[in-house]
Amino acid sequence: MSREAIQKALDDAGVSFDSVEAANVGYVFGDSTKGQRAVYEMGRTGIPVVNCNNNCATGSTALYLSRQLIAGNLARCALALGFEKMQKGALGLDGQGDVNPLDKHVDGMTELGGDRGKAPVAPWMFALAGQQHSKQYGTTKEQFAKVAYKNHKHSVNNPYAQFQDEYTLEEILGSKLIFEPLTKLQCSPTSDGAAAAILANEEFVKEHKLEDKAVEIIGMGLATDVENMLLDPISLVGFGMAQMAATKAYTQAGIKATDAQVVELHDCFSTNELLTYEALGLCSEGEGGKLVDEGDNTYGGRWVINPSGGLISKGHPLGASGIAQCAELNWQLRGLAGKRQVDGAKVAIQHNLGLGGAAVVTVYQKYGS
């Protein structure tokens, strides 16, 4: 999978692997030098390879590190790679006798929201955040389900999506209940996959005449949990760090959320997509349900959010998801997204979240805009 992803990225960029001066590789499960093993599929060139693991934000963290190399003039061309081959079933909290990195999150959520019973940890946490949003703002289970309806509908036009089936709202609401209000069709699946991106400085782009293939990263922010994360379920699933990362990225880019046309965000569960609308400043806090009802998250609305089908339909191979989001937004800004193309896309926002925690927000711009 990694070999295929790297080769497709190189072919798309129009460069050879010999041009790559460094690689940052993300994956969540596996031994420590799997990144090197994946890169060696392209040859052993002696370049530095760094492995990173930031839970579900791992892919965009690899992208962040490669961008740092370029911005710091430590490399002219770098690779960001993410991959994952996952075990069947829901993610667990199995440790190796040491402190679990999510212990404070789980303990805090248990204190605030009660026992999870037999529910897997991740949907339980994001379901409780959705329940809190409903209590505070009146958000309905239908509004959460409409997010999944939209993403499944978008995935029909994505040949890279793990699932490409459209469902009715009734089918989504009527699928197996995982934890109220989340049903199975509102949850991201277990997935295998890989994604890669080539980053280069402007000198390299011009030297190799790659202007027509280029998209600019004009802002990028990475943040971790803030002090108030134990206040409520919404804070515990990363709302504050997403806000912080977005502020950093928007400030660097000199934009507002309203300047974007297309967004790929971390819809591990439908509740989190709706919460993230507010964290990213697409609407005010408490108005995520209104944004859904007004259709401002799909074609014909204010933004097209998760045109790829999102994690719910495209799939969520943890280490690859952040770079797969990057690929989708690159295709959108270059007009290469086929039937899912967003008209007039010039600015794009990406959000990738990992509990424990890390949030990465990236702003892209069509080259030369």
Short mmCIF file of C-alpha atoms in Angstrom, two decimals:
data_model
loop_
_atom_site.label_atom_id
_atom_site.label_comp_id
_atom_site.label_asym_id
_atom_site.label_seq_id
_atom_site.Cartn_x
_atom_site.Cartn_y
_atom_site.Cartn_z
CA MET A 1 0.00 0.00 0.00
CA SER A 2 2.77 2.43 0.87
CA ARG A 3 4.68 1.71 -2.31
CA GLU A 4 1.58 2.40 -4.38
CA ALA A 5 0.78 5.62 -2.50
CA ILE A 6 4.35 6.96 -2.77
CA GLN A 7 4.58 6.12 -6.46
CA LYS A 8 1.25 7.80 -7.21
CA ALA A 9 2.38 10.92 -5.33
CA LEU A 10 5.68 11.00 -7.22
CA ASP A 11 3.92 10.51 -10.55
CA ASP A 12 1.44 13.23 -9.71
CA ALA A 13 4.25 15.62 -8.74
CA GLY A 14 6.31 14.71 -11.78
CA VAL A 15 9.48 13.98 -9.81
CA SER A 16 11.55 10.88 -9.04
CA PHE A 17 12.22 9.41 -5.62
CA ASP A 18 15.85 10.55 -5.92
CA SER A 19 14.56 14.11 -5.45
CA VAL A 20 13.19 13.33 -1.98
CA GLU A 21 15.62 14.50 0.70
CA ALA A 22 13.72 13.42 3.84
CA ALA A 23 10.60 11.52 4.88
CA ASN A 24 8.22 11.70 7.81
CA VAL A 25 6.07 8.62 8.19
CA GLY A 26 2.99 8.16 10.35
CA TYR A 27 1.31 5.03 11.66
CA VAL A 28 -0.36 4.14 14.96
CA PHE A 29 0.06 0.37 15.29
CA GLY A 30 3.33 -1.47 14.76
CA ASP A 31 7.05 -1.62 15.39
CA SER A 32 9.22 1.45 15.53
CA THR A 33 10.88 1.45 12.11
CA LYS A 34 7.96 0.48 9.92
CA GLY A 35 8.35 3.87 8.27
CA GLN A 36 11.81 2.97 7.02
CA ARG A 37 10.55 -0.40 5.80
CA ALA A 38 7.81 1.32 3.80
CA VAL A 39 10.17 3.91 2.31
CA TYR A 40 12.69 1.17 1.41
CA GLU A 41 10.14 -0.09 -1.10
CA MET A 42 11.28 2.86 -3.24
CA GLY A 43 14.99 2.22 -2.61
CA ARG A 44 17.55 2.76 0.12
CA THR A 45 18.82 6.26 -0.56
CA GLY A 46 20.11 7.08 2.92
CA ILE A 47 17.64 9.91 3.54
CA PRO A 48 16.51 10.64 7.11
CA VAL A 49 13.22 8.94 7.97
CA VAL A 50 11.30 9.92 11.12
CA ASN A 51 8.40 7.84 12.43
CA CYS A 52 5.56 9.61 14.21
CA ASN A 53 2.43 8.59 16.10
CA ASN A 54 -0.19 11.14 17.17
CA ASN A 55 -3.17 8.82 17.33
CA CYS A 56 -5.75 9.63 14.63
CA ALA A 57 -3.94 12.91 13.77
CA THR A 58 -0.81 10.97 12.81
CA GLY A 59 -1.01 11.54 9.05
CA SER A 60 -1.36 15.30 9.29
CA THR A 61 1.40 15.34 11.91
CA ALA A 62 3.74 13.70 9.36
CA LEU A 63 2.63 16.40 6.93
CA TYR A 64 3.32 19.07 9.58
CA LEU A 65 6.84 17.75 10.17
CA SER A 66 7.63 17.64 6.45
CA ARG A 67 6.35 21.16 6.04
CA GLN A 68 8.64 22.25 8.90
CA LEU A 69 11.62 20.83 7.01
CA ILE A 70 10.68 22.81 3.92
CA ALA A 71 9.87 26.02 5.79
CA GLY A 72 13.13 25.77 7.78
CA ASN A 73 15.22 25.28 4.62
CA LEU A 74 16.34 21.87 5.86
CA ALA A 75 15.09 20.18 2.69
CA ARG A 76 13.95 21.27 -0.74
CA CYS A 77 11.72 18.25 -1.28
CA ALA A 78 10.25 15.97 1.40
CA LEU A 79 7.84 13.07 1.60
CA ALA A 80 4.94 12.73 4.04
CA LEU A 81 3.59 9.18 4.23
CA GLY A 82 0.88 7.62 6.35
CA PHE A 83 -0.37 4.04 6.45
CA GLU A 84 -2.30 1.64 8.63
CA LYS A 85 -3.31 -2.01 8.60
CA MET A 86 -5.85 -2.41 11.36
CA GLN A 87 -7.28 -5.30 13.35
CA LYS A 88 -10.95 -6.09 12.96
CA GLY A 89 -13.41 -4.55 15.38
CA ALA A 90 -13.56 -1.39 17.42
CA LEU A 91 -10.49 0.32 18.84
CA GLY A 92 -9.72 -0.68 22.40
CA LEU A 93 -7.59 0.60 25.24
CA ASP A 94 -5.29 -2.39 25.56
CA GLY A 95 -2.02 -1.29 27.09
CA GLN A 96 1.24 -3.00 27.90
CA GLY A 97 1.20 -2.49 31.64
CA ASP A 98 2.08 1.19 31.46
CA VAL A 99 -0.11 4.27 31.87
CA ASN A 100 -2.73 4.52 29.17
CA PRO A 101 -2.41 7.89 27.43
CA LEU A 102 -6.19 8.35 27.48
CA ASP A 103 -6.63 7.58 31.17
CA LYS A 104 -7.50 11.16 32.16
CA HIS A 105 -9.87 11.51 29.22
CA VAL A 106 -11.70 8.27 30.00
CA ASP A 107 -11.80 8.92 33.75
CA GLY A 108 -13.10 12.43 33.13
CA MET A 109 -15.75 11.22 30.70
CA THR A 110 -16.86 8.49 33.11
CA GLU A 111 -17.23 11.06 35.90
CA LEU A 112 -19.18 13.42 33.65
CA GLY A 113 -21.20 11.00 31.57
CA GLY A 114 -21.47 7.72 33.42
CA ASP A 115 -20.62 4.11 32.64
CA ARG A 116 -20.21 3.15 28.98
CA GLY A 117 -21.41 -0.41 29.49
CA LYS A 118 -20.26 -2.57 26.57
CA ALA A 119 -19.83 0.31 24.12
CA PRO A 120 -16.39 0.86 22.56
CA VAL A 121 -14.50 3.78 24.05
CA ALA A 122 -14.32 6.12 21.05
CA PRO A 123 -18.02 6.16 20.02
CA TRP A 124 -19.00 6.40 23.69
CA MET A 125 -16.90 9.54 24.15
CA PHE A 126 -18.09 11.23 20.97
CA ALA A 127 -21.69 10.20 21.66
CA LEU A 128 -21.55 11.85 25.08
CA ALA A 129 -20.19 15.01 23.46
CA GLY A 130 -23.18 14.91 21.12
CA GLN A 131 -25.53 14.41 24.04
CA GLN A 132 -24.08 17.48 25.74
CA HIS A 133 -24.53 19.53 22.57
CA SER A 134 -28.16 18.42 22.43
CA LYS A 135 -28.75 19.42 26.07
CA GLN A 136 -27.12 22.83 25.63
CA TYR A 137 -28.38 23.77 22.19
CA GLY A 138 -31.28 21.49 21.32
CA THR A 139 -29.42 19.63 18.58
CA THR A 140 -31.45 16.64 17.42
CA LYS A 141 -30.44 13.10 16.56
CA GLU A 142 -31.80 13.79 13.07
CA GLN A 143 -29.31 16.64 12.62
CA PHE A 144 -26.42 14.38 13.60
CA ALA A 145 -27.74 11.69 11.23
CA LYS A 146 -27.98 14.22 8.39
CA VAL A 147 -24.20 14.63 8.61
CA ALA A 148 -23.73 10.92 7.91
CA TYR A 149 -26.40 11.02 5.19
CA LYS A 150 -24.46 13.80 3.46
CA ASN A 151 -21.10 12.02 3.72
CA HIS A 152 -22.43 8.70 2.44
CA LYS A 153 -24.03 10.58 -0.45
CA HIS A 154 -20.70 12.30 -1.26
CA SER A 155 -18.80 9.00 -1.22
CA VAL A 156 -20.72 7.65 -4.20
CA ASN A 157 -18.48 9.78 -6.42
CA ASN A 158 -15.16 8.85 -4.77
CA PRO A 159 -13.43 5.79 -6.26
CA TYR A 160 -11.03 5.78 -3.29
CA ALA A 161 -13.82 5.47 -0.71
CA GLN A 162 -14.03 2.24 1.27
CA PHE A 163 -17.83 2.45 1.09
CA GLN A 164 -19.63 4.03 -1.85
CA ASP A 165 -23.26 3.40 -0.92
CA GLU A 166 -25.93 6.01 -0.41
CA TYR A 167 -28.43 5.59 2.44
CA THR A 168 -31.70 7.27 3.35
CA LEU A 169 -31.92 9.23 6.57
CA GLU A 170 -34.27 6.57 7.89
CA GLU A 171 -31.74 3.82 7.15
CA ILE A 172 -29.02 5.75 9.00
CA LEU A 173 -31.24 6.38 12.01
CA GLY A 174 -32.44 2.77 11.95
CA SER A 175 -29.05 1.09 11.76
CA LYS A 176 -27.59 -0.62 14.83
CA LEU A 177 -27.36 1.71 17.83
CA ILE A 178 -23.79 1.96 19.12
CA PHE A 179 -24.35 4.57 21.82
CA GLU A 180 -27.09 7.18 21.78
CA PRO A 181 -27.31 9.09 19.44
CA LEU A 182 -24.72 7.28 17.27
CA THR A 183 -25.78 4.45 15.02
CA LYS A 184 -23.43 2.24 13.04
CA LEU A 185 -23.80 4.30 9.86
CA GLN A 186 -22.67 7.40 11.77
CA CYS A 187 -19.34 5.82 12.76
CA SER A 188 -16.10 5.53 10.78
CA PRO A 189 -15.13 1.93 9.96
CA THR A 190 -12.03 -0.12 10.59
CA SER A 191 -9.83 0.44 7.53
CA ASP A 192 -6.56 -0.39 5.83
CA GLY A 193 -4.92 2.21 3.63
CA ALA A 194 -2.00 4.46 2.76
CA ALA A 195 -1.56 8.00 1.47
CA ALA A 196 1.45 10.11 0.50
CA ALA A 197 2.25 13.73 -0.34
CA ILE A 198 5.29 15.41 -1.84
CA LEU A 199 6.24 18.79 -0.35
CA ALA A 200 8.74 21.15 -1.93
CA ASN A 201 9.88 24.74 -1.65
CA GLU A 202 9.06 27.30 -4.32
CA GLU A 203 12.55 27.23 -5.76
CA PHE A 204 12.20 23.47 -6.39
CA VAL A 205 8.75 23.94 -7.92
CA LYS A 206 9.95 26.59 -10.37
CA GLU A 207 13.18 24.75 -11.20
CA HIS A 208 11.20 21.63 -12.16
CA LYS A 209 8.39 23.64 -13.83
CA LEU A 210 5.73 22.19 -11.51
CA GLU A 211 3.60 25.31 -11.10
CA ASP A 212 0.56 23.71 -12.74
CA LYS A 213 0.74 20.80 -10.27
CA ALA A 214 1.32 22.86 -7.12
CA VAL A 215 -0.92 23.74 -4.20
CA GLU A 216 0.36 25.99 -1.41
CA ILE A 217 0.10 25.35 2.32
CA ILE A 218 -0.44 28.91 3.53
CA GLY A 219 -1.19 28.13 7.17
CA MET A 220 -0.80 25.21 9.54
CA GLY A 221 -1.40 24.80 13.25
CA LEU A 222 -0.87 21.88 15.61
CA ALA A 223 -2.23 21.98 19.16
CA THR A 224 -2.69 19.68 22.13
CA ASP A 225 -5.27 19.57 24.91
CA VAL A 226 -5.93 22.72 26.90
CA GLU A 227 -6.38 23.01 30.66
CA ASN A 228 -10.19 23.03 30.54
CA MET A 229 -10.43 19.69 28.72
CA LEU A 230 -11.95 18.00 31.80
CA LEU A 231 -14.78 20.53 32.10
CA ASP A 232 -17.26 18.76 29.85
CA PRO A 233 -17.57 15.99 27.22
CA ILE A 234 -17.20 18.42 24.30
CA SER A 235 -13.87 19.65 25.65
CA LEU A 236 -12.72 16.09 26.30
CA VAL A 237 -13.02 15.15 22.61
CA GLY A 238 -10.74 17.97 21.47
CA PHE A 239 -12.91 21.02 20.82
CA GLY A 240 -10.47 23.43 22.50
CA MET A 241 -7.37 22.16 20.75
CA ALA A 242 -9.16 22.25 17.40
CA GLN A 243 -10.04 25.89 18.02
CA MET A 244 -6.44 26.65 18.96
CA ALA A 245 -5.00 24.90 15.89
CA ALA A 246 -7.50 26.69 13.65
CA THR A 247 -6.58 30.08 15.09
CA LYS A 248 -2.89 29.40 14.43
CA ALA A 249 -3.54 28.25 10.87
CA TYR A 250 -5.90 31.11 10.00
CA THR A 251 -3.50 33.69 11.43
CA GLN A 252 -0.61 32.32 9.37
CA ALA A 253 -2.75 32.19 6.25
CA GLY A 254 -4.38 35.58 6.76
CA ILE A 255 -7.86 34.17 6.14
CA LYS A 256 -11.18 33.57 7.89
CA ALA A 257 -13.12 30.31 7.72
CA THR A 258 -15.59 32.02 5.42
CA ASP A 259 -12.83 32.49 2.81
CA ALA A 260 -12.71 28.74 2.11
CA GLN A 261 -14.92 26.87 -0.32
CA VAL A 262 -14.11 23.27 0.57
CA VAL A 263 -13.30 21.54 3.88
CA GLU A 264 -12.11 18.06 4.82
CA LEU A 265 -12.59 17.55 8.55
CA HIS A 266 -12.33 14.72 11.04
CA ASP A 267 -15.75 13.07 11.04
CA CYS A 268 -14.73 9.97 12.97
CA PHE A 269 -18.36 10.15 14.16
CA SER A 270 -21.18 12.34 12.88
CA THR A 271 -21.36 14.14 16.22
CA ASN A 272 -17.76 15.26 15.87
CA GLU A 273 -18.30 16.70 12.41
CA LEU A 274 -21.10 18.91 13.72
CA LEU A 275 -19.00 19.99 16.73
CA THR A 276 -16.07 20.76 14.45
CA TYR A 277 -18.14 23.18 12.36
CA GLU A 278 -18.18 25.34 15.48
CA ALA A 279 -14.56 24.72 16.49
CA LEU A 280 -13.36 25.81 13.04
CA GLY A 281 -15.50 28.94 13.08
CA LEU A 282 -17.78 27.85 10.25
CA CYS A 283 -20.61 28.91 12.54
CA SER A 284 -21.06 30.15 16.10
CA GLU A 285 -21.13 27.72 19.02
CA GLY A 286 -24.51 26.06 19.22
CA GLU A 287 -25.37 26.66 15.55
CA GLY A 288 -23.98 23.47 14.03
CA GLY A 289 -27.45 21.97 13.74
CA LYS A 290 -28.70 25.06 11.94
CA LEU A 291 -25.79 24.85 9.48
CA VAL A 292 -26.79 21.25 8.73
CA ASP A 293 -30.48 22.05 8.25
CA GLU A 294 -29.66 24.93 5.90
CA GLY A 295 -27.50 22.69 3.71
CA ASP A 296 -24.39 24.83 4.14
CA ASN A 297 -22.20 21.72 4.36
CA THR A 298 -22.78 20.33 0.86
CA TYR A 299 -23.02 21.23 -2.81
CA GLY A 300 -25.04 24.38 -3.33
CA GLY A 301 -24.35 25.57 0.22
CA ARG A 302 -21.74 27.82 1.82
CA TRP A 303 -19.07 25.09 1.93
CA VAL A 304 -18.73 21.57 0.64
CA ILE A 305 -17.58 19.64 3.69
CA ASN A 306 -16.02 16.20 3.25
CA PRO A 307 -16.64 15.86 -0.50
CA SER A 308 -14.55 12.67 -0.28
CA GLY A 309 -17.21 11.03 1.89
CA GLY A 310 -15.19 11.75 5.01
CA LEU A 311 -13.88 9.17 7.42
CA ILE A 312 -17.39 7.75 7.77
CA SER A 313 -17.44 6.54 4.15
CA LYS A 314 -13.94 7.02 2.75
CA GLY A 315 -12.56 5.05 5.69
CA HIS A 316 -10.24 5.81 8.58
CA PRO A 317 -6.89 3.99 8.41
CA LEU A 318 -5.53 5.98 11.33
CA GLY A 319 -2.03 6.82 10.13
CA ALA A 320 -3.16 7.62 6.59
CA SER A 321 -6.32 9.67 7.14
CA GLY A 322 -4.67 13.07 7.50
CA ILE A 323 -2.70 12.71 4.27
CA ALA A 324 -5.73 11.31 2.43
CA GLN A 325 -7.53 14.54 3.41
CA CYS A 326 -4.58 16.48 1.99
CA ALA A 327 -4.81 14.54 -1.29
CA GLU A 328 -8.52 15.23 -1.63
CA LEU A 329 -8.08 18.96 -1.10
CA ASN A 330 -5.20 19.07 -3.57
CA TRP A 331 -7.40 17.45 -6.21
CA GLN A 332 -10.19 19.89 -5.42
CA LEU A 333 -7.97 22.96 -5.74
CA ARG A 334 -6.47 21.67 -8.98
CA GLY A 335 -9.85 20.84 -10.51
CA LEU A 336 -9.14 17.09 -10.60
CA ALA A 337 -11.91 15.76 -8.37
CA GLY A 338 -14.23 14.59 -11.14
CA LYS A 339 -17.91 14.28 -10.24
CA ARG A 340 -17.26 15.53 -6.69
CA GLN A 341 -15.48 18.70 -7.85
CA VAL A 342 -16.36 21.85 -5.89
CA ASP A 343 -16.90 24.71 -8.31
CA GLY A 344 -14.52 27.65 -7.89
CA ALA A 345 -12.43 26.03 -5.16
CA LYS A 346 -9.46 28.29 -4.38
CA VAL A 347 -9.02 27.97 -0.59
CA ALA A 348 -9.42 24.79 1.44
CA ILE A 349 -9.34 23.90 5.14
CA GLN A 350 -8.27 20.55 6.62
CA HIS A 351 -8.89 19.37 10.20
CA ASN A 352 -7.43 16.14 11.62
CA LEU A 353 -7.92 15.11 15.25
CA GLY A 354 -6.33 12.57 17.58
CA LEU A 355 -7.55 11.95 21.12
CA GLY A 356 -4.89 12.09 23.73
CA GLY A 357 -4.39 14.57 22.05
CA ALA A 358 -3.46 16.40 18.89
CA ALA A 359 -5.35 18.57 16.43
CA VAL A 360 -3.90 19.76 13.13
CA VAL A 361 -5.57 22.41 10.98
CA THR A 362 -4.13 23.23 7.57
CA VAL A 363 -5.08 25.91 5.06
CA TYR A 364 -4.37 25.32 1.37
CA GLN A 365 -4.53 27.72 -1.54
CA LYS A 366 -4.53 27.16 -5.26
CA TYR A 367 -1.02 28.04 -6.47
CA GLY A 368 -0.81 31.55 -7.80
CA SER A 369 -4.18 32.63 -6.41
#
